[in-house]
PDB file of C-alpha atoms in Angstrom:
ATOM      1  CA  UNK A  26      68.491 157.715 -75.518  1.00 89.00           C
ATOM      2  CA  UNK A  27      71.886 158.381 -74.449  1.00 95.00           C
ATOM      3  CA  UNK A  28      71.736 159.683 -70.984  1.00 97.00           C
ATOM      4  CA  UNK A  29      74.483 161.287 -69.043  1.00 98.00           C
ATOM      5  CA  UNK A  30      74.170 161.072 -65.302  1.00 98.00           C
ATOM      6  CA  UNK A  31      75.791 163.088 -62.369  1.00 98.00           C
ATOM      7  CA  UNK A  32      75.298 163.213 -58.842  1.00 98.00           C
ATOM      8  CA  UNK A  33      77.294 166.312 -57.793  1.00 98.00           C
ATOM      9  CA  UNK A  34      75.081 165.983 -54.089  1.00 98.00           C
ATOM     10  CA  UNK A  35      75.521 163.701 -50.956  1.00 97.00           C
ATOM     11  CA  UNK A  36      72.112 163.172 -51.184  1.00 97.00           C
ATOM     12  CA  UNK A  37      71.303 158.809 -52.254  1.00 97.00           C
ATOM     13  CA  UNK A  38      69.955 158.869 -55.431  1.00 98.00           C
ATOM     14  CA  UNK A  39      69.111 155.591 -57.586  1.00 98.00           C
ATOM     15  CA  UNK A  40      70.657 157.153 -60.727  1.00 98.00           C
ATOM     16  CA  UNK A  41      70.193 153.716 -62.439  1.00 98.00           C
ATOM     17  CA  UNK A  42      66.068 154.413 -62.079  1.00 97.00           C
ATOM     18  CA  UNK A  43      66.550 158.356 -63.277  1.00 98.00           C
ATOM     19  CA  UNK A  44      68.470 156.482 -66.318  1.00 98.00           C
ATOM     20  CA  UNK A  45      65.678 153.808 -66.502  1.00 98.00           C
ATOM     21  CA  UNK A  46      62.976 156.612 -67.074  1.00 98.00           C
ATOM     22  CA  UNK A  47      64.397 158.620 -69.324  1.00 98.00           C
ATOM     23  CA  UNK A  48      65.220 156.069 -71.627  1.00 97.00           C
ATOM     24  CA  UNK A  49      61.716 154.734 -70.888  1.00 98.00           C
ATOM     25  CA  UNK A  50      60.300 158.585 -71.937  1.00 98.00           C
ATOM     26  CA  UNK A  51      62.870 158.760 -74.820  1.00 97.00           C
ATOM     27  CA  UNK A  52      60.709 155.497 -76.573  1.00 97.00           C
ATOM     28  CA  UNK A  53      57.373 156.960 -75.086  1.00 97.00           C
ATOM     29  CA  UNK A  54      57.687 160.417 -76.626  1.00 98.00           C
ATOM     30  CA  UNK A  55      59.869 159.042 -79.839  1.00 97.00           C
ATOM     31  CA  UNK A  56      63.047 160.260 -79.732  1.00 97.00           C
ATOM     32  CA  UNK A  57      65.819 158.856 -81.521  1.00 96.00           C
ATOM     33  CA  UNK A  58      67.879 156.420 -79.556  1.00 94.00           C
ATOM     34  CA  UNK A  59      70.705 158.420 -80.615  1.00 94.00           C
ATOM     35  CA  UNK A  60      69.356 161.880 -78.363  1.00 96.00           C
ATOM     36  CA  UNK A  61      71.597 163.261 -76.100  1.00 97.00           C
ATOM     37  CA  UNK A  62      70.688 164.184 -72.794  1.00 98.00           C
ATOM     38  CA  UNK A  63      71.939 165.078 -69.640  1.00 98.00           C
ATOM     39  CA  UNK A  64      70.848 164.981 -65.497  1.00 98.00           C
ATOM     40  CA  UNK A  65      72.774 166.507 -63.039  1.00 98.00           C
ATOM     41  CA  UNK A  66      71.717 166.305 -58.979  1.00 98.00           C
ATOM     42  CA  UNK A  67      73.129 169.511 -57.217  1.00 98.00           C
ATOM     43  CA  UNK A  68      72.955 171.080 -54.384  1.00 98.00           C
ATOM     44  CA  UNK A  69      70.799 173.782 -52.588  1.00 98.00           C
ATOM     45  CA  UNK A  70      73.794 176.475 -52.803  1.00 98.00           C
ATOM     46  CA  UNK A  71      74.468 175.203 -56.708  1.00 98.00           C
ATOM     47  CA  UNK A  72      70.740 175.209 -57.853  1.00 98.00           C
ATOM     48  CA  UNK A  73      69.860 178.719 -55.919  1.00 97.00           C
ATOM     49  CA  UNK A  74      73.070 180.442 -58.315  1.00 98.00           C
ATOM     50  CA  UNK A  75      71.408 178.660 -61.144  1.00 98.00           C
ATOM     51  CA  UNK A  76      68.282 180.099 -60.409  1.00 97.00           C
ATOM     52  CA  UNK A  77      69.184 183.528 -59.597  1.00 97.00           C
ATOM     53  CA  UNK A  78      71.748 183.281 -62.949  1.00 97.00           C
ATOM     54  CA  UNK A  79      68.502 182.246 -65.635  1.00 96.00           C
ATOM     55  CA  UNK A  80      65.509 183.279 -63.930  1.00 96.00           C
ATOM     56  CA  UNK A  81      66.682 185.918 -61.349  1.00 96.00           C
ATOM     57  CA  UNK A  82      64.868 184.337 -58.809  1.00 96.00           C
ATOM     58  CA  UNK A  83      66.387 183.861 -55.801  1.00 96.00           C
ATOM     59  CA  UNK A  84      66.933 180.300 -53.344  1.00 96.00           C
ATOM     60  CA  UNK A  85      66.834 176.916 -54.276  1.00 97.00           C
ATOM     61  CA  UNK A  86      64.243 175.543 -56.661  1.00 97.00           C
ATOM     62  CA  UNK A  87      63.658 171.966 -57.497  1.00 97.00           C
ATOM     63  CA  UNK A  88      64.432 171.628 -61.525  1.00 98.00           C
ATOM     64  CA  UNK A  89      65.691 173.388 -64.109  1.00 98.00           C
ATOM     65  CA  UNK A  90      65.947 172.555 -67.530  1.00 98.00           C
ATOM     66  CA  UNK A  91      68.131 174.425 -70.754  1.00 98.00           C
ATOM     67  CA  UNK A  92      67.722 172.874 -73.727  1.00 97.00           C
ATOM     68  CA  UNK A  93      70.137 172.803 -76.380  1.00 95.00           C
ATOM     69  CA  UNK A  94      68.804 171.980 -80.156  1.00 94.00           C
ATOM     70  CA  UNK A  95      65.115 173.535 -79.178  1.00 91.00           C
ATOM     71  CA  UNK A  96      63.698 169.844 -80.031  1.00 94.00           C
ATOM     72  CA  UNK A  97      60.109 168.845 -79.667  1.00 93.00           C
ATOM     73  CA  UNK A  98      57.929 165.541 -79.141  1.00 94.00           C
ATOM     74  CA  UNK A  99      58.714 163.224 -82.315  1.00 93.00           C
ATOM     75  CA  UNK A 100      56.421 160.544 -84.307  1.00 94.00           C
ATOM     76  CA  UNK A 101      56.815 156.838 -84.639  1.00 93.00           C
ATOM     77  CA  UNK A 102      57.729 156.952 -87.966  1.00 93.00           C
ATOM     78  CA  UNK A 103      60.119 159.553 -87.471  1.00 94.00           C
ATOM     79  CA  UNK A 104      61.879 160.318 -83.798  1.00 95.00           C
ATOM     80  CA  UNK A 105      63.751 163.516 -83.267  1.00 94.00           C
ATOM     81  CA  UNK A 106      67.033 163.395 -83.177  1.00 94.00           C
ATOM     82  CA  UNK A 107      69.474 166.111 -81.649  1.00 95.00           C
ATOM     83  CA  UNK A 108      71.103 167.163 -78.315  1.00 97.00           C
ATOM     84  CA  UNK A 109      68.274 167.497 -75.552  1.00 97.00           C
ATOM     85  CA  UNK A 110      70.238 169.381 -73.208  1.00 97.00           C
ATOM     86  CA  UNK A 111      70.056 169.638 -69.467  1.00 98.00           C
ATOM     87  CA  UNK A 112      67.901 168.770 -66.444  1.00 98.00           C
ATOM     88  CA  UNK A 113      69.211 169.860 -62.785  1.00 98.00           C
ATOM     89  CA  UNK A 114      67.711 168.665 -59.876  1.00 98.00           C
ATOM     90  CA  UNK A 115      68.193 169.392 -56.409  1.00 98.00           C
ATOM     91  CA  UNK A 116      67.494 166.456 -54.413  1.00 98.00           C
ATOM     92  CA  UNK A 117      67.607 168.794 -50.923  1.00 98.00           C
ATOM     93  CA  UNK A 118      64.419 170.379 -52.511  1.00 98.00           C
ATOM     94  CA  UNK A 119      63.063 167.649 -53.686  1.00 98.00           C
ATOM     95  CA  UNK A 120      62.868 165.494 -50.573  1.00 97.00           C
ATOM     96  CA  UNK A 121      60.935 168.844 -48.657  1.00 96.00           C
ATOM     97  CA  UNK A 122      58.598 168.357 -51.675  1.00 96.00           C
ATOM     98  CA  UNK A 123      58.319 164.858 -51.102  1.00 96.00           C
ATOM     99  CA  UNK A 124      58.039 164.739 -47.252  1.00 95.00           C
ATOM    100  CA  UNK A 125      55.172 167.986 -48.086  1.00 94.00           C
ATOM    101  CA  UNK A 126      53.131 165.800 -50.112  1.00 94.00           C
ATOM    102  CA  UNK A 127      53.251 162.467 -48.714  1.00 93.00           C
ATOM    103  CA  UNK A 128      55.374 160.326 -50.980  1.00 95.00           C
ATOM    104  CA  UNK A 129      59.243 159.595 -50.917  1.00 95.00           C
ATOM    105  CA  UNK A 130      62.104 161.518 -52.450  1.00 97.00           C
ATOM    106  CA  UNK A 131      63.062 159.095 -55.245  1.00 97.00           C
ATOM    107  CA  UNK A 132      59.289 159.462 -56.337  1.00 96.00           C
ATOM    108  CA  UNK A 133      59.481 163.128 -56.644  1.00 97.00           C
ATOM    109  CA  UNK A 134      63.143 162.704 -58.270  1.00 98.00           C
ATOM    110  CA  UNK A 135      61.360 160.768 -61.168  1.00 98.00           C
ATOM    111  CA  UNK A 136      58.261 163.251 -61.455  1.00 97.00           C
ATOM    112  CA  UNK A 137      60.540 166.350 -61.418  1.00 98.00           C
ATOM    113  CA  UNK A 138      62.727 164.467 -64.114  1.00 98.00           C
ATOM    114  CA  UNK A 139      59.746 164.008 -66.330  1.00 98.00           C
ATOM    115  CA  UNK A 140      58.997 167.674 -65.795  1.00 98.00           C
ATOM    116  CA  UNK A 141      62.326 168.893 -66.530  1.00 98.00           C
ATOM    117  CA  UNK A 142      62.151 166.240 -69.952  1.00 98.00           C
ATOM    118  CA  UNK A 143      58.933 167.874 -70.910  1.00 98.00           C
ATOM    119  CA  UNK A 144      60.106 171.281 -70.913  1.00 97.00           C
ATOM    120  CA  UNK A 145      63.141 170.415 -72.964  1.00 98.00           C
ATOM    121  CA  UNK A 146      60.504 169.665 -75.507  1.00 97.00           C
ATOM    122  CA  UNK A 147      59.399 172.811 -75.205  1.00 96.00           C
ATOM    123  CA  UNK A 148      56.468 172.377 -73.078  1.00 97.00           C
ATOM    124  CA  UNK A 149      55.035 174.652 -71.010  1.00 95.00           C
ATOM    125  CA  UNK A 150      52.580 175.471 -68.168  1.00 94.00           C
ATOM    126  CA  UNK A 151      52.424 179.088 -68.269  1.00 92.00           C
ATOM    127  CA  UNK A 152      49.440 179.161 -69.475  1.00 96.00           C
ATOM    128  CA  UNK A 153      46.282 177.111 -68.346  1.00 95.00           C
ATOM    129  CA  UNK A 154      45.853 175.112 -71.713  1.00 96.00           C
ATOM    130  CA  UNK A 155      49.110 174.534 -71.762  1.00 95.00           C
ATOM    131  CA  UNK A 156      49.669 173.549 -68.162  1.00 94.00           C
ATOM    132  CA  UNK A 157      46.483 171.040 -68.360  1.00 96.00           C
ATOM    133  CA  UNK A 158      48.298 169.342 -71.658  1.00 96.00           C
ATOM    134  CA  UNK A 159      52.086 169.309 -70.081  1.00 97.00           C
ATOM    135  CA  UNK A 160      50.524 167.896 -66.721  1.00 96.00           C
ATOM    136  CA  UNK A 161      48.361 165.348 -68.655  1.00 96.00           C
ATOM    137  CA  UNK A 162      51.096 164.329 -70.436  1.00 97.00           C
ATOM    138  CA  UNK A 163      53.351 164.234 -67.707  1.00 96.00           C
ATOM    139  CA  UNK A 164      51.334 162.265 -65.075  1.00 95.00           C
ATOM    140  CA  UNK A 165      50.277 159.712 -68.013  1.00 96.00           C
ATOM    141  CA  UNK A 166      53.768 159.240 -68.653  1.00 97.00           C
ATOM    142  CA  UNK A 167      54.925 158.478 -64.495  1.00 96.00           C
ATOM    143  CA  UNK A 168      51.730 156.388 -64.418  1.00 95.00           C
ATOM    144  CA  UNK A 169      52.681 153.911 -67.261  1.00 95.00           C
ATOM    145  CA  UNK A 170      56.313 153.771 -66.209  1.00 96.00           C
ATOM    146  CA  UNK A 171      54.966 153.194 -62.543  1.00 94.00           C
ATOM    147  CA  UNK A 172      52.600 150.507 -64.120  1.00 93.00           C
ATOM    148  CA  UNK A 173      55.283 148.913 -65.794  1.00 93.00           C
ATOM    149  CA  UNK A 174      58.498 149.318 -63.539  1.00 92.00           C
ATOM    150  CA  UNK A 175      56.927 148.440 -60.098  1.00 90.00           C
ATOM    151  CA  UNK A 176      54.085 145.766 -60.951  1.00 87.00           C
ATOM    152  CA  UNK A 177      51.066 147.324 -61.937  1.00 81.00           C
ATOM    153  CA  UNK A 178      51.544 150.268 -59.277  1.00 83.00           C
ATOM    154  CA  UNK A 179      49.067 153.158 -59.805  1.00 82.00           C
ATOM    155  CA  UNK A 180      49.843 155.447 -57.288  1.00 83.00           C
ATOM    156  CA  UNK A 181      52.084 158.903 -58.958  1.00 82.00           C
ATOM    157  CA  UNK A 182      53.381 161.730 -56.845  1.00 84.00           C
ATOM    158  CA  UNK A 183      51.587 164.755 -56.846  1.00 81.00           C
ATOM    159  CA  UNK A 184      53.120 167.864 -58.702  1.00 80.00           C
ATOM    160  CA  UNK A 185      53.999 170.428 -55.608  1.00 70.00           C
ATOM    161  CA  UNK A 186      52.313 173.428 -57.024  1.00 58.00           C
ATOM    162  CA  UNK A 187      54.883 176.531 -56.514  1.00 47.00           C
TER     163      UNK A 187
END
């Protein structure tokens, strides 16, 4: 997984962990080393103009993702390849999530960049089948990186439901 990492915030962010994950999801959900993706940190005034711009919505929100090559979830025997595209965070929103629910903002960081990687393969929680598979998916994945990262932790953030 090739992962391009920006923090365009003054907000402290352990990019090396964000970088960490998503090469650990990359092997989890079999995608080529060779996939391209990128995560940018903005701010509140950055993501809200994002936000208004794709899903004329307005104010801050706490991920966004655009995908580039439409990819989805590859096999052992053969991992997708291609350009991922882009997850944006905003760290401001993410630490009111965090301090909301209990846990810190580095921990919501990591679950909203899991949730930003599922979407750029293309799923979804629109609907409630599809929500109960992406958040499955997505809380099994932060639960076996937690397990493995931090010694056997088993404690996940939450999703903040919006």
């Amino acid at each position: 997984m090739n992962t391009e990492i920006l923090n365009e915030t003054d907000a402290e962010v352990d990019l090396d962990e964000v970088v960490a994950l998503t090469e650990y999801l990359g092997e989890a959900l079999h995608m080529h080393p060779g996939a391209e993706l990128a995560v940018t940190m903005v701010d509140s005034a950055a993501m809200s103009e994002l936000h208004v711009t794709w899903m004329d919505l307005e104010g801050p929100t706490d991920v966004m993702s655009f995908p580039m090559d439409q990819l989805h979830q590859g096999e052992p025997e053969k991992p997708t390849e291609g350009q991922m595209g882009d997850i944006i965070i905003c760290p401001e929103v993410a630490e009111a999530q965090a301090r909301a629910a209990g846990h810190s903002t580095m921990d919501e960081i990591l679950l909203l960049t899991v949730h930003g990687f599922l979407h750029l393969l293309g799923y979804d929680h629109g609907e409630p089948e599809a929500r109960e598979e992406m958040f499955a998916l997505q809380r099994h994945l932060l639960l076996t990186f937690f397990a493995a990262r931090y010694d056997g932790r088993t404690d996940i953030p939450t999703p903040t439901e919006v």
